[in-house]
Coordinates of C-alpha atoms in Angstrom, one line a residue:
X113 CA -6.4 -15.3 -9.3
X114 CA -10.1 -16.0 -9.0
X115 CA -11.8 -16.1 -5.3
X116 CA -12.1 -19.5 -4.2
X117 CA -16.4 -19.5 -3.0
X118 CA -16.4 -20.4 0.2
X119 CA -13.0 -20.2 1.4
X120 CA -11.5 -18.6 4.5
X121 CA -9.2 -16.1 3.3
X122 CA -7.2 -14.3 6.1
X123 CA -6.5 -10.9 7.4
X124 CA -3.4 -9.3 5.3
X125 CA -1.7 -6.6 7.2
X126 CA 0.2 -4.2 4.1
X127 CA 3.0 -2.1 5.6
X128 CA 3.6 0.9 3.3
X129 CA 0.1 0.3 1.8
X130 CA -0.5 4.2 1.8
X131 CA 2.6 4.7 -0.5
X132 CA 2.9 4.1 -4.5
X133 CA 3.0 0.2 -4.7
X134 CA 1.3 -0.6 -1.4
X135 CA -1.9 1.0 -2.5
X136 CA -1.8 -0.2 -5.7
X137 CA -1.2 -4.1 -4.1
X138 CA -3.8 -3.4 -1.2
X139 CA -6.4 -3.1 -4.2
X140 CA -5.4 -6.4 -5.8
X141 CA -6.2 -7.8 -2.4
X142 CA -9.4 -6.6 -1.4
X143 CA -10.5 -7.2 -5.1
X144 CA -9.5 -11.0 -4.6
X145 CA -11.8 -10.8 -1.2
X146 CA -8.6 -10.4 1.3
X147 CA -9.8 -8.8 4.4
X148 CA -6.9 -5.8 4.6
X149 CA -5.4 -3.7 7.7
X150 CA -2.3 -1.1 6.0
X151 CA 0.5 0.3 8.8
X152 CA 2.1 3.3 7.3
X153 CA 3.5 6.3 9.1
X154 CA 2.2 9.1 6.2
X155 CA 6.0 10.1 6.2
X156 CA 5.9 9.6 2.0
X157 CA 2.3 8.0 2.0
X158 CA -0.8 9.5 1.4
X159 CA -4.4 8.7 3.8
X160 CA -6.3 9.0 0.7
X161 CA -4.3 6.6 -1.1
X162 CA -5.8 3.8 1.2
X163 CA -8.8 2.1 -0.4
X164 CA -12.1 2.8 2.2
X165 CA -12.5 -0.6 2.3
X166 CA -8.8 -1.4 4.4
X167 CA -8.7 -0.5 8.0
X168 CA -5.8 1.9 8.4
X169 CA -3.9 2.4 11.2
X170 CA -1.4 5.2 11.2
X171 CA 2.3 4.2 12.5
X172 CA 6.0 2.7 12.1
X173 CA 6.5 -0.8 11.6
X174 CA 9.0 -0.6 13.9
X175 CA 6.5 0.4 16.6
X176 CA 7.1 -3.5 18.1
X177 CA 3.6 -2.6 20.5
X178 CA 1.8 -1.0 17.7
X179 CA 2.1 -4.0 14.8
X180 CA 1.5 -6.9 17.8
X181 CA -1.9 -5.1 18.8
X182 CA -2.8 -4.5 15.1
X183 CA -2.0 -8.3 14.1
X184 CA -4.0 -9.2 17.7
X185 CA -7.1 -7.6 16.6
X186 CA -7.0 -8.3 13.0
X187 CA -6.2 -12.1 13.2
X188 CA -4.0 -11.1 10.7
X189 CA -2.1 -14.3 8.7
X190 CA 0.1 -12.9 6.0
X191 CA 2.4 -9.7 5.7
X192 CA 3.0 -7.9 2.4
X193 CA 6.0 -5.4 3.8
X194 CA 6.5 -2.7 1.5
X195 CA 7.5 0.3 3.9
X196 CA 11.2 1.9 3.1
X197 CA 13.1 4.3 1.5
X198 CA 13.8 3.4 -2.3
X199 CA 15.4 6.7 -3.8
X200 CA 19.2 4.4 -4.8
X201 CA 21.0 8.6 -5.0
X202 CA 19.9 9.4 -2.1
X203 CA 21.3 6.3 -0.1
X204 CA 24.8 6.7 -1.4
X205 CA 24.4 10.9 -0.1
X206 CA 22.4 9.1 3.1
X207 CA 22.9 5.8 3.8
X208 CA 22.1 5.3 7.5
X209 CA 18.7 6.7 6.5
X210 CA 18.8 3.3 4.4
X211 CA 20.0 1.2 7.1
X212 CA 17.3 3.0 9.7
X213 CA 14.2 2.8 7.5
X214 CA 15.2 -0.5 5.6
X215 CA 17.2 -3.0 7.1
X216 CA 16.6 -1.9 10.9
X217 CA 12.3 -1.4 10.4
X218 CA 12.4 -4.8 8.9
X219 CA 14.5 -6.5 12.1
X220 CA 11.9 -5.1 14.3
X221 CA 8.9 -5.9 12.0
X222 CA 10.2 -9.5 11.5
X223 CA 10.7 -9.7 15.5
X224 CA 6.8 -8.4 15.8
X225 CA 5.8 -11.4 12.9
X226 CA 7.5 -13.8 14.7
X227 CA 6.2 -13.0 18.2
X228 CA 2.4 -13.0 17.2
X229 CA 2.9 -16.5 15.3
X230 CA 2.4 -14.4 11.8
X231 CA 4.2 -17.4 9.4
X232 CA 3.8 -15.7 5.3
X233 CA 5.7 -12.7 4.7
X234 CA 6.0 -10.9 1.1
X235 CA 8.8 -8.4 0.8
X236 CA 9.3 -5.6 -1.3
X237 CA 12.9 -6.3 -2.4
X238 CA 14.5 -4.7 -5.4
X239 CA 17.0 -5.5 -8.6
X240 CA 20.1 -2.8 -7.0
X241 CA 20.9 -6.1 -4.8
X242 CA 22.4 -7.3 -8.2
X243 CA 24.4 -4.4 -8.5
X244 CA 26.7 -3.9 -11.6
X245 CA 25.4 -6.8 -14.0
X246 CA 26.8 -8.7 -17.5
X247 CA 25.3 -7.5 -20.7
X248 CA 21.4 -9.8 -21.0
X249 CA 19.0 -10.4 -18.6
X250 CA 20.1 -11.0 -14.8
X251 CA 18.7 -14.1 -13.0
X252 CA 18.1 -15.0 -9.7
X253 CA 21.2 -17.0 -9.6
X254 CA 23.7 -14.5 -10.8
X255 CA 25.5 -12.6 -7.9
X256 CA 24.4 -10.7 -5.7
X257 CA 26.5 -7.3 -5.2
X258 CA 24.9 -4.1 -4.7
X259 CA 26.6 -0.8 -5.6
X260 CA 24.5 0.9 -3.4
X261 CA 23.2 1.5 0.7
X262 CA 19.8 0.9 -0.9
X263 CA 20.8 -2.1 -2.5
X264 CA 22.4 -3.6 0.3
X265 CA 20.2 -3.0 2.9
X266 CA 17.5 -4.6 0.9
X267 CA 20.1 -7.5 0.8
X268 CA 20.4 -7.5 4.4
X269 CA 16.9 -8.0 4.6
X270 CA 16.6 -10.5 2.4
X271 CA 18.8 -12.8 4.5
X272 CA 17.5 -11.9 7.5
X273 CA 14.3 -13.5 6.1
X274 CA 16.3 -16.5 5.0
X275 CA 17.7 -17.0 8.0
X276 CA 14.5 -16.6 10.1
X277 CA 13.3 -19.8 7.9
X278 CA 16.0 -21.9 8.7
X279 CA 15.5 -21.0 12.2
X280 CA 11.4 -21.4 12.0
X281 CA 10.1 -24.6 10.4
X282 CA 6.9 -23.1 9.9
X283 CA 7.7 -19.7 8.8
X284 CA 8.1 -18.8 4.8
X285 CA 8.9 -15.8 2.9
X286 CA 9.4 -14.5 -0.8
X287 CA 11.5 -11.9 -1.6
X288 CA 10.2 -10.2 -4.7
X289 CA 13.1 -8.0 -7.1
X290 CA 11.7 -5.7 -8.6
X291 CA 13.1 -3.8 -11.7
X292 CA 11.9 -0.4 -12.5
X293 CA 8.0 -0.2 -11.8
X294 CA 5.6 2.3 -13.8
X295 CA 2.2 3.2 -15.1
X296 CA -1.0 3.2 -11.9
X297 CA -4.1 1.5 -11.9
X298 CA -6.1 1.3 -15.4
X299 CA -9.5 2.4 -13.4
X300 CA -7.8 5.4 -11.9
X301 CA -7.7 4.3 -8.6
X302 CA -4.8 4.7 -7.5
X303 CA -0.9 6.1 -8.5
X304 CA 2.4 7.7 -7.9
X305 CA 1.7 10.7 -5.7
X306 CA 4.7 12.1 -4.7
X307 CA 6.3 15.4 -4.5
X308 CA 9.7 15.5 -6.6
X309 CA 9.5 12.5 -8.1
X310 CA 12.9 10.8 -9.3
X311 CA 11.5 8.2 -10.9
X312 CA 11.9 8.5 -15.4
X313 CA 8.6 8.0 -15.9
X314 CA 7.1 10.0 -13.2
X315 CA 9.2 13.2 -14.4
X316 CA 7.9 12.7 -17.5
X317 CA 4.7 12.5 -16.9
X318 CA 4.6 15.8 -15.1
X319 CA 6.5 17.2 -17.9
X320 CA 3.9 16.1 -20.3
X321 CA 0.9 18.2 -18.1
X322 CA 3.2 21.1 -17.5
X323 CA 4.3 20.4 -14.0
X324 CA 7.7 20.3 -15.1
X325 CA 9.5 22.6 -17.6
X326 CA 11.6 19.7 -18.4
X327 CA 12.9 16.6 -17.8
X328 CA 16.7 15.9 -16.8
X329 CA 18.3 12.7 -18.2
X330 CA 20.7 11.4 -15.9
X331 CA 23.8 10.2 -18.5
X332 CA 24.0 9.8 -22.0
X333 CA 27.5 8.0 -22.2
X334 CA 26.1 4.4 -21.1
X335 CA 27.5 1.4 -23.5
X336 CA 23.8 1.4 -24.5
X337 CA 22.8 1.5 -28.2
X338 CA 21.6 5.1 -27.6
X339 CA 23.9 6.1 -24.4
X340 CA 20.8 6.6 -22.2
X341 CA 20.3 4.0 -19.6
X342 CA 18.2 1.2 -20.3
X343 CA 15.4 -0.6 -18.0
X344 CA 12.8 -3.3 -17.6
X345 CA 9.8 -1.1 -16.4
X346 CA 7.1 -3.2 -15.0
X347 CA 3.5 -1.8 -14.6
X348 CA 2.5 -1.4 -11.2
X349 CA -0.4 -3.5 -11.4
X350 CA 1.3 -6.3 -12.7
X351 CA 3.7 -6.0 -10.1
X352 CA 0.3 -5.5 -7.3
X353 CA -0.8 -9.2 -8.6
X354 CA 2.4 -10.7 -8.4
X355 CA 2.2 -10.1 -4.5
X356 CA -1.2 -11.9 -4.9
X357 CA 0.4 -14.9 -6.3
X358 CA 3.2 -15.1 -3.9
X359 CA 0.9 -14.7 -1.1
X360 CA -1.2 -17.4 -2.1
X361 CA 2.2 -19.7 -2.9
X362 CA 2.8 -19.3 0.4
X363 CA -0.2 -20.2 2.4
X364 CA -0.7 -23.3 0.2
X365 CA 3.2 -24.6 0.3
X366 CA 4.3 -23.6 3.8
X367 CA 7.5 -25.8 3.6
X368 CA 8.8 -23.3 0.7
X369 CA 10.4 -19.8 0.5
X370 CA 11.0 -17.9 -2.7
X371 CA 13.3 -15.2 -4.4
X372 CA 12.0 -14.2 -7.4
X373 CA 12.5 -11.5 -10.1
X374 CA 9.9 -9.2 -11.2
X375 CA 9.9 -7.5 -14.7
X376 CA 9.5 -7.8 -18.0
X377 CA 12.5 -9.5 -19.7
X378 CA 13.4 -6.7 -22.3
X379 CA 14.5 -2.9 -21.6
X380 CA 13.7 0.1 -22.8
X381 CA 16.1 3.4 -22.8
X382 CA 15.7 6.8 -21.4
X383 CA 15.4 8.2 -24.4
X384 CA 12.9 5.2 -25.6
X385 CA 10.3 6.0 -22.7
X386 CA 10.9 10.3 -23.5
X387 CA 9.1 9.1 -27.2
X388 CA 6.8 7.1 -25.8
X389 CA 5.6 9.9 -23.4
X390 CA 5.5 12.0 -26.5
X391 CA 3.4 10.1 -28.7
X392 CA 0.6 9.5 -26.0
X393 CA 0.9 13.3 -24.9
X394 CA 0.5 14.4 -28.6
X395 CA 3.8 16.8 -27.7
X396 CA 7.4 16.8 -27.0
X397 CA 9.0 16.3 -24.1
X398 CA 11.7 18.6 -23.9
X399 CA 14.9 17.5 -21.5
X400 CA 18.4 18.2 -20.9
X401 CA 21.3 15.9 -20.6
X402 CA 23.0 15.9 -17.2
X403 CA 25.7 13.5 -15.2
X404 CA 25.3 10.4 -14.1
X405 CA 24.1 9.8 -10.6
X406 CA 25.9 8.3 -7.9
X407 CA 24.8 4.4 -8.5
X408 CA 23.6 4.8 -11.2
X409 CA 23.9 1.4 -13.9
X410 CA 23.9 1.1 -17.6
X411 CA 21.3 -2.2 -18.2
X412 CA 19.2 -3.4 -15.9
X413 CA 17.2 -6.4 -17.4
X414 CA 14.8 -9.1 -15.6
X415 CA 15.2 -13.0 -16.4
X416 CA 11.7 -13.9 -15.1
X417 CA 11.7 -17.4 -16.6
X418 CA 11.5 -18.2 -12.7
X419 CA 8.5 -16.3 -12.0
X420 CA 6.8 -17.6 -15.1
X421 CA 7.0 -21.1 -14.5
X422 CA 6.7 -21.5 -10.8
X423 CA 4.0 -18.7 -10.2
X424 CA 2.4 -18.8 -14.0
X425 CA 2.6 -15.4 -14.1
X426 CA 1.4 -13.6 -17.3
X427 CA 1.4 -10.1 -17.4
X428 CA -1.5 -7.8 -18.4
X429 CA 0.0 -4.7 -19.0
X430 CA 3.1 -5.4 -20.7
X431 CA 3.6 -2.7 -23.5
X432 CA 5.4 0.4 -22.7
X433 CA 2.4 2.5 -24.8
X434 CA -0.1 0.9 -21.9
X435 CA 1.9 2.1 -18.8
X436 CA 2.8 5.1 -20.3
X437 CA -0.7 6.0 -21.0
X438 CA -2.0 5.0 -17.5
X439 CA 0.6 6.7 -15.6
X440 CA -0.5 9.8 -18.1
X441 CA -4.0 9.8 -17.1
X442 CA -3.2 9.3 -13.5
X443 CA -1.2 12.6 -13.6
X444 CA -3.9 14.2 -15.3
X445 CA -6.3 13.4 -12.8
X446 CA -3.7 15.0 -9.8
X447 CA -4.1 18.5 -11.7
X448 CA -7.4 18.2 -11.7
X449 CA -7.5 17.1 -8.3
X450 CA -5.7 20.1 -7.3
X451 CA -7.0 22.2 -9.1

């Protein structure tokens, strides 16, 4: 969305804006002309990852003392919260982890909003609240029933917001599912950084520049055409300025909250993406077949008619050959990096 000349925008205080999709939607902001602060204890995040022109402050969300003074001296009006733990294995191994960094953070976060009159919050939700879904696309309406900690603390968190709404006139939220995000920025600004990634795309990526000898695929015996599991990967950018849009639904229609879906509409499988990697990489990708992991589903598919009519959303980087040749280069530019 354009800058508007002349118009006030406020302060946006990001909360995971060092980590993977924070740093990619702290850039769509200060590109629109959104004066930035980012909160993020560096536990996964990286200092670097922080575009100079954001102030950074280095801390938990739940630090109730620590957000109130940040939103104090920012004047901050707006909250993009993407600070948790995603990894859906690990919460099943780990769930109070879950509970601790997603659903508990976010109580305390929320109670920090509140207290300092902040009224527009974007959350970083995520397509496990649907849990095991019907064969097509899954819609905003369908059920909610997570098959995992992660899933359902994000749940938890979604109707915590709901319910601070109903209990706040002038407070308004939107809750943003994503599916399976991938690729970095096209100018090679930012990416995903972390250390044992568990992520498909990721792994293969580092496969591809040698980092890994191969990649595991978790389960072929999915009712999938293939038996690999199939997903609707979402380029991270795309996903960066759909925080954008939500943020600026909000501060124009205060009387509104949303929940909205965030992908794609078609899938791709495992084995689908392992080509893909190969073609841009000019070599195979060697893997192995292991077991399923725990929580792991067989189709998991946006419907994001929603999104498209009520945001007008149109993606930019929707083919799979696009975010699998950004999320190439980006590795490449990590070994060079540390080289």
């Amino acid at each position: 969305m354009a800058s508007d000349a002349g118009r006030h925008k406020p302060t946006i205080l990001v909360t995971g804006g060092a980590g993977y999709i924070g740093s990619h939607a702290v850039l769509e902001l200060l590109d629109d002309g959104y004066p930035t602060v980012v909160i993020d204890n560096l536990v996964t995040g990286f200092r670097w990852a922080v575009d100079p022109r954001a102030h950074f402050v280095q801390g938990a969300v739940e630090d109730d003392a620590l957000v109130r003074k940040t939103i104090r001296e920012h004047g901050v009006g707006g909250v993009l919260h993407f600070a948790g733990s995603t990894v859906a294995p690990e919460s099943v191994i780990d769930p109070l982890k879950y509970y601790r960094n997603n659903t508990a953070a976010s109580r305390s976060l929320l109670e920090s909003v509140i207290g300092e009159g902040v009224r527009h919050f974007v959350f970083s939700s995520t397509a496990a609240v649907y849990g095991i879904t019907e064969d097509g696309p899954v819609s905003e309406r369908d059920r909610v029933e997570p098959e995992t900690p992660y899933g359902r603390s994000k749940l938890m968190t979604e109707r915590m917001l709901a319910d601070v709404a109903a209990a706040h006139d002038e407070f308004n939220y939107c809750a943003l599912r994503y599916f399976n995000v991938a690729g970095a920025d096209a100018l090679g600004r930012a990416g995903p950084s972390g250390i044992g990634a568990t992520h498909l795309m990721k792994a293969a990526v580092e496969v591809a520049v040698g980092k890994r000898e191969a990649l595991t695929i978790h389960g072929d015996d999915f009712a999938t055409p293939d038996g690999t599991g199939v997903r609707d990967y979402i380029h991270v950018s795309d996903l960066a300025r759909v925080h954008l849009l939500a943020l600026e639904r909000l501060l124009a229609d205060p009387g509104r909250s949303h929940v909205l879906n965030c992908g794609y509409g078609r899938g791709h499988s495992v084995l689908e993406v392992v080509t893909a990697v190969s073609e841009v990489a000019g070599r195979p990708i060697p893997y192995i077949v292991g077991g399923r992991r725990p929580g792991d589903l067989g189709s998991v598919i946006a419907d994001n008619q929603r999104i498209k009519s009520e945001f007008a959303w149109r993606p930019r980087y929707d083919e799979l050959a696009v975010i699998v040749a950004d999320a190439l280069r980006w590795e490449q530019e990590l070994v060079r990096r540390r080289a």
